Amino acid sequence: MTEQQQEQRHTRLRARRRVSGSYWVETAPGPPPRPPLAQDLDVDVAVIGAGIAGLCTAWELTRAGLGVAVLEARRVAEGVTGHTTAKLTALHTLIYDTLRRTRDTEAARLYARSQSEAIERAEELVDELEIDCDWERRSAYTYVRDPGRVDEVRAEAEAAREAGLPAKFLTEIPLPFPVAGAVRVADQAQFHPRRFLLALTADLVERGGQLYEHTLVDGLTEGEPSRVTTQSGATVRARHVVVATHYPVFDRALLFTRLAPRRELVVAGPVDAGLDPDGMYITPEENTRSVRTAPYGEDGRRLLIVTGEHFTPGTGDTPDRFDRLSAWAREHFPGVDLTLSWATQDIDPTDTVPMVGLLHPGARNTYVATGFGGWGMSGGIMAGRLLTALITGRDCPWQELYDPRRLRTAVRQAPALLKAQAEVARHFVGDRLRPAPPVESIAPGDGAVIRSGTDRLAVHRDDEGALHVLSARCPHLGCLVAFNAAERTWECPCHGSRFSTDGGLLQGPATRPLPRREL
């Protein structure tokens, strides 16, 4: 980066406000923190992770009569689930044509059925538990503006219909700009995810389930029972263990070779009800653009939520990406006051379908739920039902579709797997060869990886000018982290671990913080 580019970056950083925080977390703060696990525990099932997949699994198992303990490293539904756009739909961009080509039409039908039943299950819970979570039924659309891509959308509409969805191909949709083609699936849903999960958590505890927050798991010994150890020293002995940490913190089957982390940005702000496009929209174009609204305030206004600019964690200029996404939102929805901004993280499987089931080929009572590819709301609810069926000995029609031990499809889509691993190797080697800036060049609010002898240090200068120095090596597998200037976090581009500027662990698969260092 030239001196001029560096100064331009620093000017943007000084002018731009910090990321505000997720609307879902800010509008549903929830109860006081639950205590961490302080003593050894014996249960039927230990669930690691309290996002939508972990909580739905725990709730379903508790309802089935099993004794369940949920272990969460931070707070319930404040991680990935607390930063989603919260769309509940079976239309996942362009997945059905991909499934019928790479697998078969039966796989596409099972996928559509499992995701659709997850939406129905969510509505059942909203009604049964009387959850106030802004539940709304809306149509979902996948659209393109490039006439050269219309055939992709037309094929998706045909494949989705074959899979059993009420899909239609359209050339006009309610967005305030023209499109070349779109597929619509009606009667999908959207909601406030954190309110939904806080209600589910309260019912889980009332039914006898146990929940421990600020409990970081650091070890798993499989057996009968299995043993889950925590950094506090407490151990949970369980007949079954479910790893639902978004990216698996325990990887006995090298799943990390088949998963790729992806970060996406979100901007949001209130609009008049007349500007509501009345639906949920996504396009694979323009580095992804996703649009939907949510109820906002008492005056009938709506909260416009725009997502996009996906990138690998730890790469690219995040403030610039926020600026591009904000400009797109203002161009297409004139008058919107973008008062909120946050980011979310997704994990993409190299062979399209999430991995939900036994953790590895030799596993007997350890399970995983991961790789939801940006569709974790319906996927997490589906995972809860599938894992409960497996643990309680019931058959599930789509257990083979989502089985993490599958190899045939992984081999068939080997180019995607090899591309993902080539990207990891590029960062592991290339980031160490990149020239390091002098520490004096780091402006207040910014950060950089510098060289100190043979070591690499992650250095952040706070707004008062004080330096915070950490090891730049991710504790997971040793890749070098990079600084996200918009969110002021250190991120690993290999597998997506994230850390605060003081080294605290924000997101796995790492299970330890970045160690402090001295200049």
Coordinates of C-alpha atoms in Angstrom, one line a residue:
M1 CA 0.0 0.0 0.0
T2 CA 1.5 3.4 -1.0
E3 CA 1.7 6.3 1.4
Q4 CA -1.1 8.1 -0.5
Q5 CA -3.4 5.0 -0.3
Q6 CA -2.5 4.6 3.4
E7 CA -3.5 8.2 4.1
Q8 CA -6.7 7.8 2.2
R9 CA -7.5 4.7 4.3
H10 CA -6.8 6.6 7.5
T11 CA -9.0 9.5 6.4
R12 CA -11.9 7.1 5.7
L13 CA -11.4 5.4 9.1
R14 CA -11.5 8.7 10.9
A15 CA -14.6 9.8 9.1
R16 CA -16.6 6.6 9.3
R17 CA -18.5 5.6 12.3
R18 CA -17.9 2.2 14.0
V19 CA -20.2 -0.7 13.3
S20 CA -23.3 -0.2 15.4
G21 CA -24.3 -3.7 16.4
S22 CA -26.9 -6.2 15.4
Y23 CA -30.6 -5.0 15.5
W24 CA -31.6 -8.4 16.8
V25 CA -29.3 -8.2 19.8
E26 CA -30.0 -4.6 20.5
T27 CA -33.8 -5.0 20.5
A28 CA -33.8 -8.3 22.6
P29 CA -31.2 -7.9 25.3
G30 CA -32.5 -10.9 27.2
P31 CA -32.2 -11.9 30.8
P32 CA -29.0 -11.5 32.9
P33 CA -26.1 -13.9 32.0
R34 CA -26.5 -17.4 33.2
P35 CA -23.6 -18.7 35.3
P36 CA -20.7 -20.7 33.8
L37 CA -20.3 -24.4 34.5
A38 CA -18.5 -24.6 37.9
Q39 CA -18.6 -28.3 38.7
D40 CA -18.6 -31.7 37.0
L41 CA -21.9 -32.8 35.4
D42 CA -23.5 -36.0 34.2
V43 CA -26.2 -35.7 31.5
D44 CA -27.7 -37.7 28.6
V45 CA -26.6 -35.1 26.0
A46 CA -24.1 -32.3 26.0
V47 CA -24.8 -29.7 23.3
I48 CA -21.9 -27.3 22.6
G49 CA -23.0 -24.0 21.2
A50 CA -26.2 -22.0 21.8
G51 CA -27.0 -20.7 18.4
I52 CA -30.1 -21.8 16.5
A53 CA -28.8 -25.3 15.7
G54 CA -27.7 -26.0 19.3
L55 CA -30.7 -24.6 21.0
C56 CA -33.2 -26.3 18.7
T57 CA -31.4 -29.6 19.1
A58 CA -31.4 -29.1 22.9
W59 CA -35.1 -28.2 23.0
E60 CA -36.2 -31.1 20.8
L61 CA -34.1 -33.5 22.9
T62 CA -35.5 -32.2 26.2
R63 CA -39.0 -32.5 24.9
A64 CA -38.2 -36.1 24.0
G65 CA -37.4 -36.7 27.7
L66 CA -33.5 -36.6 27.7
G67 CA -31.4 -34.7 30.2
V68 CA -29.6 -32.0 28.3
A69 CA -26.9 -29.4 29.1
V70 CA -26.0 -26.6 26.7
L71 CA -22.5 -25.1 27.0
E72 CA -22.1 -21.7 25.4
A73 CA -18.7 -19.8 25.2
R74 CA -20.4 -16.4 25.2
R75 CA -24.1 -15.5 25.4
V76 CA -27.2 -17.3 24.0
A77 CA -28.0 -16.4 20.4
E78 CA -25.5 -13.5 20.3
G79 CA -23.1 -15.0 17.9
V80 CA -23.8 -15.9 14.3
T81 CA -27.5 -16.4 14.9
G82 CA -27.7 -13.0 16.5
H83 CA -26.3 -11.3 13.4
T84 CA -28.3 -13.1 10.7
T85 CA -30.8 -11.5 8.3
A86 CA -33.3 -14.0 9.7
K87 CA -35.0 -15.3 6.6
L88 CA -36.8 -18.7 6.9
T89 CA -37.1 -20.0 3.4
A90 CA -36.5 -23.2 1.4
L91 CA -35.4 -21.1 -1.6
H92 CA -31.6 -20.9 -1.2
T93 CA -30.4 -18.8 -4.1
L94 CA -29.7 -21.4 -6.9
I95 CA -29.4 -24.7 -5.0
Y96 CA -32.0 -26.9 -6.6
D97 CA -30.6 -27.0 -10.1
T98 CA -27.1 -27.6 -8.6
L99 CA -28.5 -30.5 -6.5
R100 CA -30.2 -32.3 -9.4
R101 CA -27.1 -31.9 -11.5
T102 CA -24.5 -33.0 -8.9
R103 CA -26.7 -35.5 -7.0
D104 CA -30.2 -36.3 -8.4
T105 CA -33.8 -35.1 -8.3
E106 CA -34.5 -37.2 -5.1
A107 CA -31.8 -35.3 -3.2
A108 CA -33.4 -32.0 -4.3
R109 CA -36.8 -33.2 -3.2
L110 CA -35.4 -34.3 0.2
Y111 CA -33.7 -30.9 0.6
A112 CA -36.8 -29.0 -0.2
R113 CA -39.0 -31.1 2.1
S114 CA -36.5 -30.9 5.0
Q115 CA -36.2 -27.1 4.7
S116 CA -40.0 -26.6 4.3
E117 CA -40.8 -28.7 7.3
A118 CA -38.3 -26.6 9.3
I119 CA -40.4 -23.5 8.5
E120 CA -43.6 -25.3 9.6
R121 CA -41.9 -26.4 12.8
A122 CA -40.8 -22.8 13.6
E123 CA -44.4 -21.6 13.1
E124 CA -45.7 -24.5 15.4
L125 CA -43.3 -23.3 18.1
V126 CA -44.3 -19.6 17.7
D127 CA -47.9 -20.6 18.1
E128 CA -47.4 -23.2 20.9
L129 CA -45.1 -21.0 23.0
E130 CA -46.9 -17.8 22.1
I131 CA -43.6 -16.2 21.0
D132 CA -43.7 -12.5 20.1
C133 CA -41.0 -12.5 17.4
D134 CA -42.5 -10.5 14.5
W135 CA -43.4 -13.7 12.6
E136 CA -44.5 -12.9 9.0
R137 CA -45.2 -15.0 6.0
R138 CA -43.6 -13.6 2.8
S139 CA -42.5 -14.7 -0.6
A140 CA -38.9 -15.4 -1.3
Y141 CA -37.2 -14.4 -4.6
T142 CA -33.9 -15.2 -6.3
Y143 CA -33.3 -12.7 -9.1
V144 CA -30.7 -11.6 -11.7
R145 CA -30.4 -8.4 -13.6
D146 CA -28.0 -9.7 -16.2
P147 CA -29.9 -11.1 -19.2
G148 CA -27.1 -13.5 -19.8
R149 CA -28.0 -15.3 -16.5
V150 CA -31.7 -15.6 -17.1
D151 CA -31.3 -19.3 -18.1
E152 CA -29.8 -20.0 -14.6
V153 CA -32.9 -18.7 -12.9
R154 CA -35.3 -20.4 -15.3
A155 CA -33.5 -23.7 -14.6
E156 CA -33.7 -23.1 -10.9
A157 CA -37.5 -22.4 -11.1
E158 CA -37.9 -25.7 -13.0
A159 CA -35.7 -27.7 -10.5
A160 CA -37.4 -26.2 -7.5
R161 CA -40.8 -27.2 -8.9
E162 CA -39.5 -30.7 -9.5
A163 CA -38.4 -30.7 -5.9
G164 CA -41.9 -30.0 -4.7
L165 CA -41.8 -26.2 -4.1
P166 CA -44.5 -23.8 -5.5
A167 CA -41.8 -22.1 -7.6
K168 CA -42.6 -19.7 -10.5
F169 CA -40.3 -17.9 -13.0
L170 CA -41.0 -14.2 -13.3
T171 CA -39.7 -11.2 -15.2
E172 CA -41.3 -8.6 -13.0
I173 CA -41.1 -8.5 -9.2
P174 CA -41.9 -5.9 -6.5
L175 CA -38.3 -4.5 -6.2
P176 CA -38.0 -0.8 -7.2
F177 CA -35.7 -1.6 -10.1
P178 CA -36.0 -3.9 -13.2
V179 CA -34.8 -7.4 -13.2
A180 CA -34.1 -9.8 -16.1
G181 CA -35.6 -12.8 -14.4
A182 CA -36.5 -14.3 -11.0
V183 CA -37.8 -17.4 -9.3
R184 CA -40.4 -16.9 -6.6
V185 CA -41.5 -19.3 -3.8
A186 CA -44.5 -18.0 -1.9
D187 CA -45.5 -18.5 1.7
Q188 CA -42.0 -18.5 3.2
A189 CA -41.3 -16.7 6.5
Q190 CA -39.2 -14.2 8.4
F191 CA -38.9 -13.4 12.1
H192 CA -36.9 -11.9 15.0
P193 CA -34.4 -14.7 15.7
R194 CA -33.2 -13.7 19.1
R195 CA -36.7 -13.2 20.5
F196 CA -37.6 -16.6 19.1
L197 CA -34.6 -18.3 20.7
L198 CA -34.8 -16.6 24.0
A199 CA -38.4 -17.9 24.3
L200 CA -37.2 -21.3 23.3
T201 CA -34.4 -21.1 25.9
A202 CA -36.8 -20.2 28.7
D203 CA -39.0 -23.2 27.8
L204 CA -36.0 -25.4 27.6
V205 CA -34.9 -24.5 31.1
E206 CA -38.5 -24.8 32.4
R207 CA -38.6 -28.4 31.0
G208 CA -35.4 -29.3 33.0
G209 CA -32.7 -28.5 30.4
Q210 CA -29.5 -26.9 31.7
L211 CA -27.8 -23.9 30.2
Y212 CA -24.3 -22.5 31.0
E213 CA -23.0 -19.3 29.4
H214 CA -19.4 -18.1 29.4
T215 CA -18.3 -21.8 29.4
L216 CA -15.6 -22.4 26.8
V217 CA -15.1 -26.0 25.8
D218 CA -11.5 -27.1 25.1
G219 CA -11.6 -30.9 25.0
L220 CA -13.6 -33.9 23.9
T221 CA -12.8 -37.5 24.7
E222 CA -15.2 -39.9 23.0
G223 CA -16.4 -43.0 24.8
E224 CA -19.3 -44.4 26.8
P225 CA -19.8 -41.9 28.3
S226 CA -17.9 -39.2 26.4
R227 CA -16.1 -36.4 28.3
V228 CA -16.3 -32.7 27.5
T229 CA -13.8 -30.6 29.3
T230 CA -13.9 -26.8 29.8
Q231 CA -11.3 -24.2 30.4
S232 CA -12.7 -23.7 33.9
G233 CA -11.7 -27.3 34.7
A234 CA -15.2 -28.6 35.0
T235 CA -16.1 -31.8 33.0
V236 CA -19.4 -33.0 31.5
R237 CA -19.9 -36.7 31.1
A238 CA -22.6 -37.4 28.5
R239 CA -23.9 -40.4 26.6
H240 CA -24.1 -38.2 23.5
V241 CA -22.3 -35.0 22.4
V242 CA -23.5 -32.5 19.8
V243 CA -20.9 -30.0 18.4
A244 CA -23.0 -27.0 17.2
T245 CA -20.4 -24.3 17.2
H246 CA -21.0 -23.1 13.7
Y247 CA -17.5 -24.1 12.6
P248 CA -16.6 -27.3 14.5
V249 CA -14.2 -26.8 17.3
F250 CA -13.5 -30.5 17.3
D251 CA -12.6 -31.9 13.9
R252 CA -12.0 -35.6 14.0
A253 CA -12.8 -36.1 10.3
L254 CA -10.9 -33.2 8.8
L255 CA -14.2 -31.4 8.1
F256 CA -12.2 -28.1 7.8
T257 CA -10.9 -29.3 4.4
R258 CA -14.6 -29.2 3.2
L259 CA -15.7 -25.9 4.8
A260 CA -14.9 -22.4 3.8
P261 CA -15.7 -19.3 6.0
R262 CA -17.5 -16.3 4.5
R263 CA -18.2 -13.0 6.1
E264 CA -21.0 -10.7 4.9
L265 CA -21.9 -7.1 5.8
V266 CA -25.3 -5.8 6.8
V267 CA -26.7 -2.2 6.7
A268 CA -30.2 -1.3 7.9
G269 CA -32.4 1.7 8.5
P270 CA -36.1 2.7 8.7
V271 CA -38.2 3.4 5.6
D272 CA -41.8 4.4 5.1
A273 CA -44.2 1.5 4.7
G274 CA -44.7 2.5 1.1
L275 CA -41.1 1.6 0.2
D276 CA -41.5 -1.9 1.6
P277 CA -40.8 -4.3 -1.4
D278 CA -43.0 -6.9 0.3
G279 CA -40.8 -10.0 0.1
M280 CA -37.3 -11.5 0.7
Y281 CA -34.9 -11.0 -2.2
I282 CA -31.4 -12.3 -3.0
T283 CA -29.2 -12.2 -6.1
P284 CA -25.8 -13.9 -6.7
E285 CA -24.8 -10.9 -8.7
E286 CA -22.9 -7.8 -7.4
N287 CA -21.0 -9.8 -4.8
T288 CA -24.4 -10.8 -3.4
R289 CA -27.3 -8.5 -2.5
S290 CA -30.0 -9.6 -0.1
V291 CA -33.0 -7.4 0.8
R292 CA -35.9 -7.7 3.2
T293 CA -37.7 -5.5 5.8
A294 CA -38.9 -6.1 9.3
P295 CA -41.5 -4.3 11.5
Y296 CA -40.1 -1.1 13.0
G297 CA -41.7 1.2 15.6
E298 CA -45.3 2.0 16.2
D299 CA -45.9 4.2 13.2
G300 CA -46.0 1.5 10.6
R301 CA -42.5 2.0 9.3
R302 CA -40.3 -0.9 8.3
L303 CA -36.6 -1.6 8.9
L304 CA -34.9 -2.1 5.5
I305 CA -32.1 -4.8 5.9
V306 CA -29.6 -5.1 3.1
T307 CA -26.8 -7.7 3.1
G308 CA -23.9 -8.4 0.8
E309 CA -20.2 -7.8 -0.1
H310 CA -19.2 -11.3 1.0
F311 CA -15.5 -11.9 1.5
T312 CA -13.2 -14.3 3.3
P313 CA -12.5 -13.1 6.9
G314 CA -9.3 -11.2 7.2
T315 CA -9.2 -10.1 3.5
G316 CA -10.1 -6.9 1.7
D317 CA -10.9 -3.4 3.0
T318 CA -14.0 -3.8 5.2
P319 CA -14.7 0.0 5.5
D320 CA -14.7 0.2 1.7
R321 CA -17.1 -2.7 1.5
F322 CA -19.5 -1.1 3.9
D323 CA -19.4 2.1 1.8
R324 CA -20.3 0.2 -1.3
L325 CA -23.2 -1.7 0.3
S326 CA -24.5 1.6 1.8
A327 CA -24.3 3.3 -1.5
W328 CA -26.2 0.5 -3.2
A329 CA -28.9 0.6 -0.6
R330 CA -29.3 4.4 -0.9
E331 CA -29.3 4.3 -4.7
H332 CA -32.1 1.7 -4.8
F333 CA -34.1 2.9 -1.8
P334 CA -33.8 6.7 -1.8
G335 CA -34.4 8.3 1.5
V336 CA -33.4 5.4 3.7
D337 CA -31.4 6.5 6.8
L338 CA -28.9 3.7 7.4
T339 CA -28.6 3.9 11.1
L340 CA -27.4 0.3 11.8
S341 CA -24.6 -1.8 10.5
W342 CA -23.2 -5.1 11.5
A343 CA -21.7 -8.3 9.9
T344 CA -22.3 -12.0 9.9
Q345 CA -20.3 -15.1 9.2
D346 CA -21.3 -18.2 7.2
I347 CA -19.7 -21.5 6.5
D348 CA -20.0 -22.9 3.0
P349 CA -19.6 -26.7 2.4
T350 CA -17.7 -27.5 -0.7
D351 CA -20.4 -29.9 -1.9
T352 CA -23.4 -27.6 -1.4
V353 CA -25.3 -29.4 1.5
P354 CA -24.8 -28.8 5.2
M355 CA -23.2 -31.5 7.4
V356 CA -25.5 -32.7 10.1
G357 CA -25.0 -36.1 11.7
L358 CA -22.3 -38.3 13.2
L359 CA -19.0 -36.4 13.5
H360 CA -16.8 -38.9 11.8
P361 CA -16.8 -42.5 10.4
G362 CA -15.9 -44.1 13.7
A363 CA -18.3 -42.0 15.8
R364 CA -21.0 -43.7 17.8
N365 CA -22.4 -41.0 19.9
T366 CA -20.8 -37.7 18.8
Y367 CA -22.6 -35.5 16.3
V368 CA -22.0 -32.2 14.4
A369 CA -24.1 -29.5 12.7
T370 CA -22.2 -27.2 10.4
G371 CA -21.9 -25.8 6.9
F372 CA -25.3 -24.1 6.5
G373 CA -24.0 -21.8 3.7
G374 CA -25.9 -18.7 4.8
W375 CA -29.2 -20.5 5.4
G376 CA -28.8 -21.3 9.1
M377 CA -32.3 -20.3 10.2
S378 CA -34.2 -23.1 8.4
G379 CA -31.0 -25.3 8.5
G380 CA -30.6 -25.0 12.3
I381 CA -34.2 -25.9 12.9
M382 CA -33.8 -28.9 10.5
A383 CA -30.6 -29.9 12.3
G384 CA -32.4 -30.0 15.7
R385 CA -35.0 -32.4 14.3
L386 CA -32.5 -34.6 12.5
L387 CA -30.1 -34.9 15.4
T388 CA -32.9 -35.7 17.8
A389 CA -34.1 -38.5 15.5
L390 CA -30.6 -39.9 15.3
I391 CA -30.0 -39.7 19.1
T392 CA -33.4 -41.2 20.0
G393 CA -33.0 -44.0 17.4
R394 CA -35.6 -42.9 14.9
D395 CA -35.2 -42.9 11.1
C396 CA -35.2 -39.6 9.3
P397 CA -35.8 -39.5 5.5
W398 CA -32.9 -37.0 4.8
Q399 CA -30.3 -38.3 7.2
E400 CA -28.2 -39.7 4.4
L401 CA -28.5 -36.4 2.4
Y402 CA -26.9 -34.4 5.3
D403 CA -24.5 -37.1 6.6
P404 CA -21.1 -35.5 7.3
R405 CA -19.4 -38.8 6.5
R406 CA -20.4 -38.7 2.9
L407 CA -17.5 -39.0 0.5
R408 CA -19.1 -39.6 -3.0
T409 CA -20.4 -36.0 -3.3
A410 CA -17.2 -34.6 -1.8
V411 CA -15.1 -36.4 -4.5
R412 CA -17.6 -35.4 -7.2
Q413 CA -17.2 -31.8 -6.3
A414 CA -13.5 -32.0 -5.7
P415 CA -12.7 -28.8 -7.7
A416 CA -14.5 -26.8 -5.1
L417 CA -12.7 -28.6 -2.3
L418 CA -9.3 -28.2 -3.9
K419 CA -10.0 -24.5 -4.5
A420 CA -10.8 -24.0 -0.9
Q421 CA -7.6 -25.7 0.3
A422 CA -5.5 -23.8 -2.3
E423 CA -6.9 -20.6 -0.8
V424 CA -5.9 -21.8 2.7
A425 CA -2.4 -22.7 1.5
R426 CA -2.1 -19.3 -0.2
H427 CA -2.8 -17.5 3.0
F428 CA -0.7 -19.8 5.2
V429 CA 2.4 -19.3 3.0
G430 CA 1.7 -16.0 1.2
D431 CA 0.8 -13.9 4.3
R432 CA 4.2 -14.7 5.8
L433 CA 5.9 -13.4 2.7
R434 CA 4.0 -10.1 2.5
P435 CA 6.0 -7.0 3.4
A436 CA 5.2 -5.7 6.9
P437 CA 4.5 -2.0 7.6
P438 CA 6.4 -0.1 10.3
V439 CA 4.5 0.2 13.6
E440 CA 4.7 4.0 13.2
S441 CA 2.4 3.9 10.2
I442 CA -0.5 2.4 12.1
A443 CA -3.1 5.2 12.7
P444 CA -5.4 5.4 15.7
G445 CA -8.3 2.9 15.2
D446 CA -6.3 0.8 12.8
G447 CA -4.2 -2.3 13.0
A448 CA -1.6 -4.3 11.1
V449 CA 0.6 -7.4 11.3
I450 CA 4.3 -6.3 11.7
R451 CA 7.5 -8.2 11.8
S452 CA 9.5 -8.5 15.0
G453 CA 12.7 -10.5 14.4
T454 CA 11.4 -13.8 13.1
D455 CA 8.0 -13.4 14.7
R456 CA 4.8 -11.7 13.4
L457 CA 2.9 -9.4 15.8
A458 CA -0.7 -8.2 15.5
V459 CA -0.6 -4.6 16.6
H460 CA -3.6 -2.3 17.1
R461 CA -3.4 1.4 18.0
D462 CA -6.5 2.5 19.9
D463 CA -8.2 5.9 19.6
E464 CA -6.0 7.3 22.4
G465 CA -2.8 6.1 20.6
A466 CA -2.0 3.2 22.9
L467 CA -0.7 0.0 21.2
H468 CA -2.1 -3.4 21.9
V469 CA 0.3 -6.1 20.8
L470 CA -0.6 -9.8 20.3
S471 CA 0.8 -12.8 18.5
A472 CA -0.4 -12.8 14.9
R473 CA -0.5 -16.7 14.8
C474 CA -4.1 -18.1 15.0
P475 CA -4.1 -20.7 17.8
H476 CA -6.2 -23.0 15.6
L477 CA -3.7 -24.0 12.9
G478 CA -1.2 -21.2 12.8
C479 CA -2.3 -19.0 10.0
L480 CA -1.6 -15.2 10.3
V481 CA -4.6 -13.1 11.3
A482 CA -5.4 -9.8 9.6
F483 CA -7.2 -6.6 10.9
N484 CA -10.8 -5.8 10.2
A485 CA -10.8 -2.0 10.5
A486 CA -14.6 -1.6 10.4
E487 CA -15.3 -4.1 13.2
R488 CA -11.9 -3.6 14.9
T489 CA -11.3 -7.3 15.1
W490 CA -8.5 -9.7 14.2
E491 CA -9.6 -12.4 11.8
C492 CA -8.1 -15.6 10.4
P493 CA -8.5 -16.0 6.7
C494 CA -7.9 -19.7 6.7
H495 CA -10.8 -21.0 8.9
G496 CA -12.5 -17.8 10.2
S497 CA -11.5 -17.6 13.8
R498 CA -12.0 -14.0 15.2
F499 CA -10.5 -12.1 18.1
S500 CA -10.9 -8.8 19.8
T501 CA -8.2 -6.2 19.9
D502 CA -7.1 -7.4 23.3
G503 CA -6.8 -11.0 22.0
G504 CA -10.1 -12.3 23.4
L505 CA -11.7 -15.2 21.4
L506 CA -14.9 -14.0 19.6
Q507 CA -15.4 -16.9 17.2
G508 CA -14.0 -20.4 16.6
P509 CA -12.8 -22.9 15.5
A510 CA -9.9 -21.6 17.7
T511 CA -10.5 -22.4 21.4
R512 CA -7.8 -20.1 22.8
P513 CA -7.2 -16.3 22.7
L514 CA -4.3 -14.6 20.8
P515 CA -1.4 -14.5 23.3
R516 CA -0.2 -11.0 24.4
R517 CA 3.3 -10.0 23.2
E518 CA 5.7 -7.1 23.7
L519 CA 7.2 -5.0 21.0

